[in-house]
Coordinates of C-alpha atoms in Angstrom, one line a residue:
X27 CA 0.0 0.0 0.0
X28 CA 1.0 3.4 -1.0
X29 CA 2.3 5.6 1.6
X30 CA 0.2 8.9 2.3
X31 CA 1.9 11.9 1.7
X32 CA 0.0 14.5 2.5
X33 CA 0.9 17.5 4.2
X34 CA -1.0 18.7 7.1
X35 CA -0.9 22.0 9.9
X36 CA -2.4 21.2 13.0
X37 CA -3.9 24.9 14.0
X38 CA -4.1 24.5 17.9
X39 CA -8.2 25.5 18.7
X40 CA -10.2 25.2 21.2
X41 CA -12.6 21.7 20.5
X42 CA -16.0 23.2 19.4
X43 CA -19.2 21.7 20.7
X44 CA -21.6 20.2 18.4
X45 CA -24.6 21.6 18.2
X46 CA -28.2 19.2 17.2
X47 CA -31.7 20.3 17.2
X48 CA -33.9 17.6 18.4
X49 CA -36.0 15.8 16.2
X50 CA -39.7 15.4 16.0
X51 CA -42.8 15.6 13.8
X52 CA -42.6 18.0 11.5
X53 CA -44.4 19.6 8.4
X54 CA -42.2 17.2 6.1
X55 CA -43.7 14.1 7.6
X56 CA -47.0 12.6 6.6
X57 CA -48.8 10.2 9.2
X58 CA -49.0 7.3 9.7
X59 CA -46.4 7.9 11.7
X60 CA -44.4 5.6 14.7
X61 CA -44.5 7.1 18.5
X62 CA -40.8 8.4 19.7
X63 CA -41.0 7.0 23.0
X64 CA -41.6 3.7 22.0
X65 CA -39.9 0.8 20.7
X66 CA -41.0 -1.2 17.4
X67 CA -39.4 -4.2 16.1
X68 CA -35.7 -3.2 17.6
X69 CA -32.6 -4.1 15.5
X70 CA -29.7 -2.7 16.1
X71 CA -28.2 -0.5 19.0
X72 CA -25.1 0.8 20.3
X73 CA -23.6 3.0 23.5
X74 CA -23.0 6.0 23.5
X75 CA -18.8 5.9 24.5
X76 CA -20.0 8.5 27.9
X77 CA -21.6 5.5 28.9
X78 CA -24.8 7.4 29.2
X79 CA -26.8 7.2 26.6
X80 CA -27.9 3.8 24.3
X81 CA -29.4 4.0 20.5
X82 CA -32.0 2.2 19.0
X83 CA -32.4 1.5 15.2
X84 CA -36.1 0.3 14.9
X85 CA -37.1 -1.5 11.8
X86 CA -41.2 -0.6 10.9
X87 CA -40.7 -4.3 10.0
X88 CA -44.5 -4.8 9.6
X89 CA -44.6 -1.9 8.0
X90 CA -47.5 -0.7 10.3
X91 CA -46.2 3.2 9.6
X92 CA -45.0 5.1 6.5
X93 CA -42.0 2.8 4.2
X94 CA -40.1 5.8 3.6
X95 CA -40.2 7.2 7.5
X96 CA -41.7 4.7 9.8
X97 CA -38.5 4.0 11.4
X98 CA -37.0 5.8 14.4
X99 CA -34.1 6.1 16.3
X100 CA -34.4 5.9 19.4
X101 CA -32.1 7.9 22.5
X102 CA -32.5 5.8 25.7
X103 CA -31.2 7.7 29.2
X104 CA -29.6 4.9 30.7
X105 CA -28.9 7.1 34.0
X106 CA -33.1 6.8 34.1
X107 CA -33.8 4.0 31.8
X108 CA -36.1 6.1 29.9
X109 CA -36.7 6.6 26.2
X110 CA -36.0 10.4 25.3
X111 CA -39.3 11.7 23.1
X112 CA -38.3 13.7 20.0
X113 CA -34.4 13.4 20.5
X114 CA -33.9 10.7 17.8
X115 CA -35.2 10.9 14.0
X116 CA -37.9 9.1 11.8
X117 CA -35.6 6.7 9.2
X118 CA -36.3 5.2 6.8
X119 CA -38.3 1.1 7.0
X120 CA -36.2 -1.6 7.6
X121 CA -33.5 0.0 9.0
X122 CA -30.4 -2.3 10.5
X123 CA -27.2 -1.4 12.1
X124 CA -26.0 1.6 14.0
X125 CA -22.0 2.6 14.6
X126 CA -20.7 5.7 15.4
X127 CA -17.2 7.0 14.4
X128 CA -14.1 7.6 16.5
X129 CA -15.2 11.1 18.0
X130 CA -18.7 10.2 18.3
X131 CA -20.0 13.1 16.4
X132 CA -21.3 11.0 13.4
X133 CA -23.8 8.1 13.8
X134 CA -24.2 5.9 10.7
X135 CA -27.5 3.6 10.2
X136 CA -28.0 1.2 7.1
X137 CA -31.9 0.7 5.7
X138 CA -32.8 -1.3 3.5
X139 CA -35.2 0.6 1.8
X140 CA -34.4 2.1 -1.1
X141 CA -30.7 1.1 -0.4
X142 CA -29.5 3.9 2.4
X143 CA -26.6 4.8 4.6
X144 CA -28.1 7.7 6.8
X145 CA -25.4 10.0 8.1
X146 CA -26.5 11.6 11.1
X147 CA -25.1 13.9 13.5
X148 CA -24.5 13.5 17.3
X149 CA -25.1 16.2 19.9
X150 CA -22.0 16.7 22.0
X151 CA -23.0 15.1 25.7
X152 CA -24.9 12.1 23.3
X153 CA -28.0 13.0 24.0
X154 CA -29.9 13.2 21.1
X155 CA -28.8 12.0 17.2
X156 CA -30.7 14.6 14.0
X157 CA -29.9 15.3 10.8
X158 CA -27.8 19.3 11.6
X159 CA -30.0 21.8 9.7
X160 CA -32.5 19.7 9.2
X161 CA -35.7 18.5 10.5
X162 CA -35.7 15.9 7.6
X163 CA -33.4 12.9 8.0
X164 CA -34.0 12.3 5.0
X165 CA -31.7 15.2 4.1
X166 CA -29.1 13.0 5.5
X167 CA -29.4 10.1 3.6
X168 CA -26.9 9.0 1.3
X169 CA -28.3 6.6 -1.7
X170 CA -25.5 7.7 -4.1
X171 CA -22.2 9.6 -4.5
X172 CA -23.3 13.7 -4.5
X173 CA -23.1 16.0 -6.9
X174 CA -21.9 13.5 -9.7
X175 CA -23.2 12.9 -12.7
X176 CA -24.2 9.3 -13.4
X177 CA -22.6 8.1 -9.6
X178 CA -23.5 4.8 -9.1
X179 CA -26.1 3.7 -6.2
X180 CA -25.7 2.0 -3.0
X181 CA -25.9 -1.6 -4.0
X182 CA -29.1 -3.3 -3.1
X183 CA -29.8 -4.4 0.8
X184 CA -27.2 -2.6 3.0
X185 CA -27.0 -4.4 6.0
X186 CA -23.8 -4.6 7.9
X187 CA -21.6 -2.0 9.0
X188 CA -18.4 -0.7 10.1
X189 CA -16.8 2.8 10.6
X190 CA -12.9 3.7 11.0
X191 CA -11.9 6.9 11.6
X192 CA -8.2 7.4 9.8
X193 CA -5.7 10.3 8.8
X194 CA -4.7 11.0 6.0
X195 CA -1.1 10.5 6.5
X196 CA 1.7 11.9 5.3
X197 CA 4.0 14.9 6.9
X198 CA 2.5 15.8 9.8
X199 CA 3.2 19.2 11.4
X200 CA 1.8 21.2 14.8
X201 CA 2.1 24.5 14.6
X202 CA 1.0 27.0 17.3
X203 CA -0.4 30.4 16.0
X204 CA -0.5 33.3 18.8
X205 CA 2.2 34.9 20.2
X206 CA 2.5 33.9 23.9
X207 CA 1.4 30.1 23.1
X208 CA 3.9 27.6 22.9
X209 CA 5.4 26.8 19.7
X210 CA 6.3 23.6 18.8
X211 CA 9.5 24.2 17.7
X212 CA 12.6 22.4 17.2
X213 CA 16.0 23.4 15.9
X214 CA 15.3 24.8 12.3
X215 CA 11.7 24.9 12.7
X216 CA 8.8 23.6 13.2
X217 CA 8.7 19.7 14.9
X218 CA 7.9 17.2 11.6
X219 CA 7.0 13.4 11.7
X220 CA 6.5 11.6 8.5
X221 CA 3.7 8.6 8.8
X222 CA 3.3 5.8 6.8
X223 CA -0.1 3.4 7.2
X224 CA 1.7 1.4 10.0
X225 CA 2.0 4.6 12.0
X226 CA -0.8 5.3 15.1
X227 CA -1.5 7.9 17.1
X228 CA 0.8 6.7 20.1
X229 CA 3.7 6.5 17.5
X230 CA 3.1 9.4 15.9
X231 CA 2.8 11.0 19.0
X232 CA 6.0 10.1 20.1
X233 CA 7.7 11.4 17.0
X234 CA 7.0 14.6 17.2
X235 CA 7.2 14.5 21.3
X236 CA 10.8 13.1 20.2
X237 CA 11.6 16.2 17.4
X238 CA 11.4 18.3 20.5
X239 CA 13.2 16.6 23.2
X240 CA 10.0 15.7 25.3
X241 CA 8.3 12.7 26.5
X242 CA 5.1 11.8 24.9
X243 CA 3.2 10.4 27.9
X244 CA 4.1 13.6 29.5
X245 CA 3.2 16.3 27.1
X246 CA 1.6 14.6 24.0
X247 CA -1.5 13.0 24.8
X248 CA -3.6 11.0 22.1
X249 CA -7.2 11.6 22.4
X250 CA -8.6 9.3 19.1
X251 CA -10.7 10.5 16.2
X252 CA -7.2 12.3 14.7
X253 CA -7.4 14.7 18.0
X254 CA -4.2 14.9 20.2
X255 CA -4.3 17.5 23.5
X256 CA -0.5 19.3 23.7
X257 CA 0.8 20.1 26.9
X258 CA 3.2 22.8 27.5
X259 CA 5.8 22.0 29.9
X260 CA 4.6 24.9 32.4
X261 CA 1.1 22.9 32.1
X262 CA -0.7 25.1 29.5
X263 CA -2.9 23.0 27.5
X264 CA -4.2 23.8 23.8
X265 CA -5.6 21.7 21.0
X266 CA -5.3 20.2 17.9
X267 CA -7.4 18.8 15.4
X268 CA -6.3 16.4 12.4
X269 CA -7.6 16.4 9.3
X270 CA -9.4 12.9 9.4
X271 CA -11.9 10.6 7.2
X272 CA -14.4 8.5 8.6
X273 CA -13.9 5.1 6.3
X274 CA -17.2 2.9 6.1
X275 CA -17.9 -0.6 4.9
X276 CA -21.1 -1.7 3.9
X277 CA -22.6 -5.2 3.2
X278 CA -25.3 -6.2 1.5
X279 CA -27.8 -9.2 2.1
X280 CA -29.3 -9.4 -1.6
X281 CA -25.8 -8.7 -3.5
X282 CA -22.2 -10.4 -4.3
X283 CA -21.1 -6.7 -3.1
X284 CA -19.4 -5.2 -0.9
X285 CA -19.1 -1.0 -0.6
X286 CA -16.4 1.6 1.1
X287 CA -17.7 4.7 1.3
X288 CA -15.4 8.0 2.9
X289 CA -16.7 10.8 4.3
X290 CA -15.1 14.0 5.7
X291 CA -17.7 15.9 8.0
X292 CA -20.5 16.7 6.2
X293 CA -22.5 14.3 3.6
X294 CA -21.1 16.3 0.3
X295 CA -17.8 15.4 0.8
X296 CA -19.2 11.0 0.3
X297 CA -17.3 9.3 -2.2
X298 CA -18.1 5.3 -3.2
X299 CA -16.9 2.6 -4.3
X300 CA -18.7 -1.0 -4.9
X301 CA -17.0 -4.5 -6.2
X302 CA -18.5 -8.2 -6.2
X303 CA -16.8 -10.6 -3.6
X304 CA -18.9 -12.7 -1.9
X305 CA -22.8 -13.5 -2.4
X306 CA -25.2 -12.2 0.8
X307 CA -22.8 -10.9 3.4
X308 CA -24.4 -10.5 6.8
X309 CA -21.6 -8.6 8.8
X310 CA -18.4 -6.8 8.0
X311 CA -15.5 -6.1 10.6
X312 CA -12.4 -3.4 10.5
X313 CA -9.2 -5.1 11.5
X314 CA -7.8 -2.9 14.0
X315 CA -4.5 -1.1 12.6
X316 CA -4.9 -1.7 9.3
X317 CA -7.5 -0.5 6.2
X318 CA -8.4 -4.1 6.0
X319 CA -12.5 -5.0 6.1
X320 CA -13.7 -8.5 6.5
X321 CA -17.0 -9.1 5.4
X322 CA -19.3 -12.7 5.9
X323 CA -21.5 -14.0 4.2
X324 CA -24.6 -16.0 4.4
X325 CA -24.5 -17.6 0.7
X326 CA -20.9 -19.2 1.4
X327 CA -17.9 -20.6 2.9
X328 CA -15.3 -17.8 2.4
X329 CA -14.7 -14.3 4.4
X330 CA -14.0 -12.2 2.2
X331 CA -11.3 -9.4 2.7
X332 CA -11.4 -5.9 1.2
X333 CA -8.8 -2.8 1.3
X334 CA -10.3 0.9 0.3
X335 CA -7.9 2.6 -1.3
X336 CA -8.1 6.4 -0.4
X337 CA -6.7 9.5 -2.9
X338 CA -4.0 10.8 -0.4
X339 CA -4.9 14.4 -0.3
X340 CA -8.8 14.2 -0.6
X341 CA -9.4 10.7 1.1
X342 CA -11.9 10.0 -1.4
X343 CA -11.9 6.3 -2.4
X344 CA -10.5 5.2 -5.4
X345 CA -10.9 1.9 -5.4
X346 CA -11.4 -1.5 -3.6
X347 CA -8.2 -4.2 -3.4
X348 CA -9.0 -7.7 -2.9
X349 CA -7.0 -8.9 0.0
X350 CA -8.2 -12.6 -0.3
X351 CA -10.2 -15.1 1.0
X352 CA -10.7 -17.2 4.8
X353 CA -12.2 -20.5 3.9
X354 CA -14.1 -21.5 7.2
X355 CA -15.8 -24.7 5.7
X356 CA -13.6 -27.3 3.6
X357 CA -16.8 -28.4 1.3
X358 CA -17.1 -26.6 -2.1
X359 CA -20.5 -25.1 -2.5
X360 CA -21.2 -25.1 0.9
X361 CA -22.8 -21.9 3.0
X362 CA -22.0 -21.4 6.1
X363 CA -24.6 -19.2 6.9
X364 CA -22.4 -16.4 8.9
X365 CA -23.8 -13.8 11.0
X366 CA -21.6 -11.6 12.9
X367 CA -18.1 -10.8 12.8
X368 CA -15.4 -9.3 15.5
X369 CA -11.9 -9.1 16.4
X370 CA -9.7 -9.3 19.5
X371 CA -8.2 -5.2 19.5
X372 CA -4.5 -6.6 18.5
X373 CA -6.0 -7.6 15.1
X374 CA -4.2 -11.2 15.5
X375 CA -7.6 -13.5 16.5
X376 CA -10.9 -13.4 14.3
X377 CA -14.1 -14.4 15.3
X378 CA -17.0 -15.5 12.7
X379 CA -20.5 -16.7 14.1
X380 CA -22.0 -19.1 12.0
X381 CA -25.4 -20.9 11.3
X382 CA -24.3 -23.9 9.0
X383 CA -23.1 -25.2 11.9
X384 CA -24.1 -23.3 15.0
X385 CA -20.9 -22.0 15.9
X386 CA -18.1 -19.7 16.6
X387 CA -14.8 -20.1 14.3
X388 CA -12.0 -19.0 16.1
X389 CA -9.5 -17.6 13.3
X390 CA -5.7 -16.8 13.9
X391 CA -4.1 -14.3 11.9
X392 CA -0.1 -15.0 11.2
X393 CA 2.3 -13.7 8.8
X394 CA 2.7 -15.9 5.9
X395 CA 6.4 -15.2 6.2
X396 CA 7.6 -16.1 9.4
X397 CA 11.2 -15.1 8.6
X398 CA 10.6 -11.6 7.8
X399 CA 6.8 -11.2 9.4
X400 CA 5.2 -10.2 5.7
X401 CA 2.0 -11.1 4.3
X402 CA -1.4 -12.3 6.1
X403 CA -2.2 -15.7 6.5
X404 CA -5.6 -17.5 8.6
X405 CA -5.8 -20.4 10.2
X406 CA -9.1 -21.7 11.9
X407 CA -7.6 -23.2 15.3
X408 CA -11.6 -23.9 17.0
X409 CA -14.9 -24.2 16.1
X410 CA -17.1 -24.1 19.4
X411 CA -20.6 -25.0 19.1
X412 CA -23.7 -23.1 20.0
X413 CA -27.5 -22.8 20.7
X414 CA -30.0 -22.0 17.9
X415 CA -29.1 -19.5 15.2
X416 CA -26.6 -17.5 16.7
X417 CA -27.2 -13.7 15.6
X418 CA -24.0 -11.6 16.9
X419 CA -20.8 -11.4 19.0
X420 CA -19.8 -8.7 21.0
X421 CA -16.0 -9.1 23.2
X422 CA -16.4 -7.4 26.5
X423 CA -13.2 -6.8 28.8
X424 CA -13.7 -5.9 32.3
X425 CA -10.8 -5.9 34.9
X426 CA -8.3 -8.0 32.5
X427 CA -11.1 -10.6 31.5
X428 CA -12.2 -11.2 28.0
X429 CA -16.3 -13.0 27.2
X430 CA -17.5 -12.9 23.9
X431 CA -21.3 -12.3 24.4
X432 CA -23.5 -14.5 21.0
X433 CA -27.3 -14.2 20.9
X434 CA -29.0 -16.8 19.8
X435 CA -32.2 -16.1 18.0
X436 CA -33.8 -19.4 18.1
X437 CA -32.0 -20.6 21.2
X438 CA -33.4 -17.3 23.2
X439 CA -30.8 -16.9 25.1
X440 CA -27.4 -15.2 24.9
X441 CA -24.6 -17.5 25.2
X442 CA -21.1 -16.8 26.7
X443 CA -18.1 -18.2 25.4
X444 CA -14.2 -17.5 27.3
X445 CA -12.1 -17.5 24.5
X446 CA -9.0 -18.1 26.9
X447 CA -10.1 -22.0 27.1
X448 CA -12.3 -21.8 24.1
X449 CA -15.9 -22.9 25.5
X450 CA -19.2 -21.8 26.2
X451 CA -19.1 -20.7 30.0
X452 CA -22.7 -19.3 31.0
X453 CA -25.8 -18.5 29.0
X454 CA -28.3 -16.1 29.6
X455 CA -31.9 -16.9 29.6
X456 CA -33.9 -14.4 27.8
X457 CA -37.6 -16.2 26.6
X458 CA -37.6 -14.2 23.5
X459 CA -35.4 -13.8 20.2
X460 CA -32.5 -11.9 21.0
X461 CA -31.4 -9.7 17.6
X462 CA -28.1 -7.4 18.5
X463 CA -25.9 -7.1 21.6
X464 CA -23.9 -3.8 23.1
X465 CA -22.6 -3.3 26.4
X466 CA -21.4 0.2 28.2
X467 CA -17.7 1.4 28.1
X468 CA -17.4 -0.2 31.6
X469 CA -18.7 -3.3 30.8
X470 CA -21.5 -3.7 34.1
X471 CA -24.4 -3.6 31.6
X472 CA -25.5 -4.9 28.4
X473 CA -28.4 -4.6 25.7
X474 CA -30.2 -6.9 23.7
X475 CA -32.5 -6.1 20.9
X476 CA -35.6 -8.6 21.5
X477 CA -36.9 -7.9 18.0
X478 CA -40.3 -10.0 18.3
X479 CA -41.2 -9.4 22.2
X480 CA -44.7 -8.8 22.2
X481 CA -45.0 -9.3 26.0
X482 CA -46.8 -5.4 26.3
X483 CA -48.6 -5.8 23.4
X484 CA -50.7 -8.7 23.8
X485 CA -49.4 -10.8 21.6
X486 CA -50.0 -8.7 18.4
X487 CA -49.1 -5.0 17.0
X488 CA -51.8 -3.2 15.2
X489 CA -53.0 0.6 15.3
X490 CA -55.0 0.2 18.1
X491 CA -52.8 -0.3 20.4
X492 CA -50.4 2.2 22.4
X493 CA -48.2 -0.6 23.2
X494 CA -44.6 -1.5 21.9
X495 CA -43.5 -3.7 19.6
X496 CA -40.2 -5.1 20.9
X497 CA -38.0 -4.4 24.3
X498 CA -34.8 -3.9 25.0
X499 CA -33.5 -6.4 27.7
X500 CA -31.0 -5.1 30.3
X501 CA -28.0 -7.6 31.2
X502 CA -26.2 -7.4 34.7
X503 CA -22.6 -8.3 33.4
X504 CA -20.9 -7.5 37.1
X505 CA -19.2 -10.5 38.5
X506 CA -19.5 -9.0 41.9
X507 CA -23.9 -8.8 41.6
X508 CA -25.8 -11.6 42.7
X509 CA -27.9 -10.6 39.2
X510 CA -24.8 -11.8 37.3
X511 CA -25.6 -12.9 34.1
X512 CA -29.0 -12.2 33.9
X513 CA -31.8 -10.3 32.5
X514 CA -32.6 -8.0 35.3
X515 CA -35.4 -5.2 32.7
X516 CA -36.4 -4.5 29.6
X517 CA -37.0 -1.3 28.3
X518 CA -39.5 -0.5 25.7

């Protein structure tokens, strides 16, 4: 891969809140329209990284409101276990994941209908999501590349979803501005690091901590999302922003594509690209330090693995490069029927939930060189069995201990597997069909989407009825509770 070489000033600034309006009915929505404080048919979700606030994709899927906005989003105070009226937007039907970027200022949702990728914005303390000037989300939707004549569409069925925040490399310079504030300066000018894609913050850090005779756990501190804080030696503090581009990679349930889309800030800067690799995939993963997307699928044996390549000065993406294949059943023809996708944070184990078997494959990533540590090579080292139709995995690590947390849809339960001795360990019961998992920062709670919990409804969803369609359920995850591993509420 092609090393960035972009040059770019770091302007020291104050960070500038985000500012979103709340959103509710409004004169561009026609009824019928879904209630905001209630669930219906829950999909996916995700934590806010304050810990504070959880998000809810739900689907319409019985299409009891409007197709084009009888979806919602909603904002759940977990401080209160209430659902927030009016701070989250009407979507689009069918919608499916949620994932924010690095910084937590973006939220990106796939729906299915009419093949979208809404790109919404996130007020500052996360507690509300809107499309920013806007009280249409639909102003925020992205269907096709902007401003181009003939741009291609969002393939058909976007479903999966994942979200890096990168730099674009190259020479990277700080330079303070005012007089009085501390320049960055070494001898002959201004402190210079050049990075190349193996680069991270924390090295990047220390290169320019390094250009100036300081140490970068003392005066250099990495924040994420391409922000670093700089700390004068006399303890002023000032800061920097990066020029960054969120990186996203789509799947799609009804296509042999796969999509990489970058955006920088606002929805007119979206570039696209699409290429065929694998037929149906369910999930796609980033692995962590690299550009590398892993995408499963449901219509075969093989993950297949993808690598945007971004314009170096623009970030806009080029194209896609086949990285190759992981072949997790030896039978040609065969599907494996995957579901969910993850990685351990080093990048070096894979994980890929199956329903042809019910299982977890446990995937170790090596180089293919041993001499010289080049090249990428897999190998599948377990296959652990599990209940019914297994629907996600989500790796929780709280005081040094790693679980992998799988729903299973059929089996109604959420099973939990220690990857340290590669078995199932506990399971959770749950006595409905358990969608999508998320767990706070500090991992003592965890979410479930219980897509078809009718319990509050009566058994049935119709207009009639005030009730929800769908819960959330709540999952003690503190070793120390006598609740431990169990559904202790659901929220609807």
């Amino acid at each position: 891969m092609n090393q960035f070489k972009l040059a770019q000033k770091f302007i020291l600034s104050a960070l500038v809140g985000l500012t979103v309006m709340g959103t509710g009915c409004s004169a561009g929505y026609e009824d019928p329209l879904p209630r905001t404080d209630r669930l219906h048919w829950p999909v996916g979700l995700t934590v806010h990284p304050n810990g504070r606030f959880l998000y809810v994709v739900n689907s319409n899927f019985d299409t009891r409101y409007r197709e084009d906005s009888g979806g919602t989003i909603s904002v759940i105070d977990l401080a209160t276990q209430k659902l927030l009226d009016g701070q989250g937007p009407y979507i689009p039907s069918f919608g499916a994941n949620i994932k924010l970027n690095a910084d937590a200022s973006k939220a990106y949702v796939t729906a299915r209908l009419n093949n979208q990728l809404l790109v919404l914005d996130v007020a500052e303390n996360g507690s509300a999501i809107s499309c920013e000037g806007s009280s249409d989300s639909r102003d925020c939707a992205l269907r096709r590349v902007p401003n181009v004549s003939g741009a291609p569409f969002i393939p058909t069925d976007p479903f999966g979803l994942a979200v890096a925040t990168d730099v674009l490399g190259g020479e990277l310079v700080i330079e303070a501005a005012a007089a009085g504030e501390w320049r960055l300066e070494a001898a002959g000018g201004f402190a210079t690091y050049v990075a190349d894609e193996t680069d991270t913050e924390a090295t990047i850090a220390a290169g320019l901590a390094g250009s100036l005779g300081l140490e970068a756990d003392q005066n250099i501190i990495t924040l994420g999302a391409g922000t670093f804080n700089v700390r004068a030696p006399e303890g002023g503090e000032f800061a920097s922003d990066i020029d960054s581009v969120d990186i996203i990679g789509l799947s799609h349930l009804r296509s042999t594509n796969l999509t990489s889309i970058s955006i920088r800030g606002d929805l007119s800067t979206a570039t696209m690209r699409s290429a065929e690799f694998v037929e149906g995939s369910n999930a796609v993963a980033l692995r962590p330090g690299t550009r590398d997307f892993y995408a499963a699928g449901r219509f075969t044996r093989d993950v297949a693995v993808f690598q945007p390549y971004l314009e170096p000065v623009q970030g806009s993406v080029q194209a896609l490069i086949d990285r190759g294949r992981v072949t997790l059943n030896g039978f040609p023809g065969s599907a494996i029927d995957a579901r969910a996708i993850a990685f351990e944070p080093d990048g070096q184990t894979l994980y890929v939930v199956t329903r042809n078997p019910d299982a977890l494959h446990v995937v170790e990533l090596l180089p293919t060189n041993l001499e010289t540590g080049a090249g990428v090579g897999h190998r599948v080292t377990k296959a652990i069995t599990l209940n019914d139709q297994p629907s996600d995995i989500v790796r929780v690590e709280r005081q040094g201990k790693v679980l992998l947390y799988i729903p299973c849809f059929e089996g109604r339960s959420i099973q939990v597997v220690d990857p340290a001795i590669g078995a199932v360990v506990a399971e959770v019961e749950l006595g409905e069909k358990p969608y999508f998992f998320a767990a706070d920062p500090r991992g003592m709670r965890g979410y479930v989407s219980l897509f078809e919990d009718l319990a509050r409804s009566g058994g049935r969803c119709d207009d009639y009825l005030e009730e929800p369609c769908g819960s959330v359920g709540v999952i003690d995850l503190d070793p120390a509770s006598p609740r431990y591993h169990r559904l202790i509420r659901k929220l609807y």
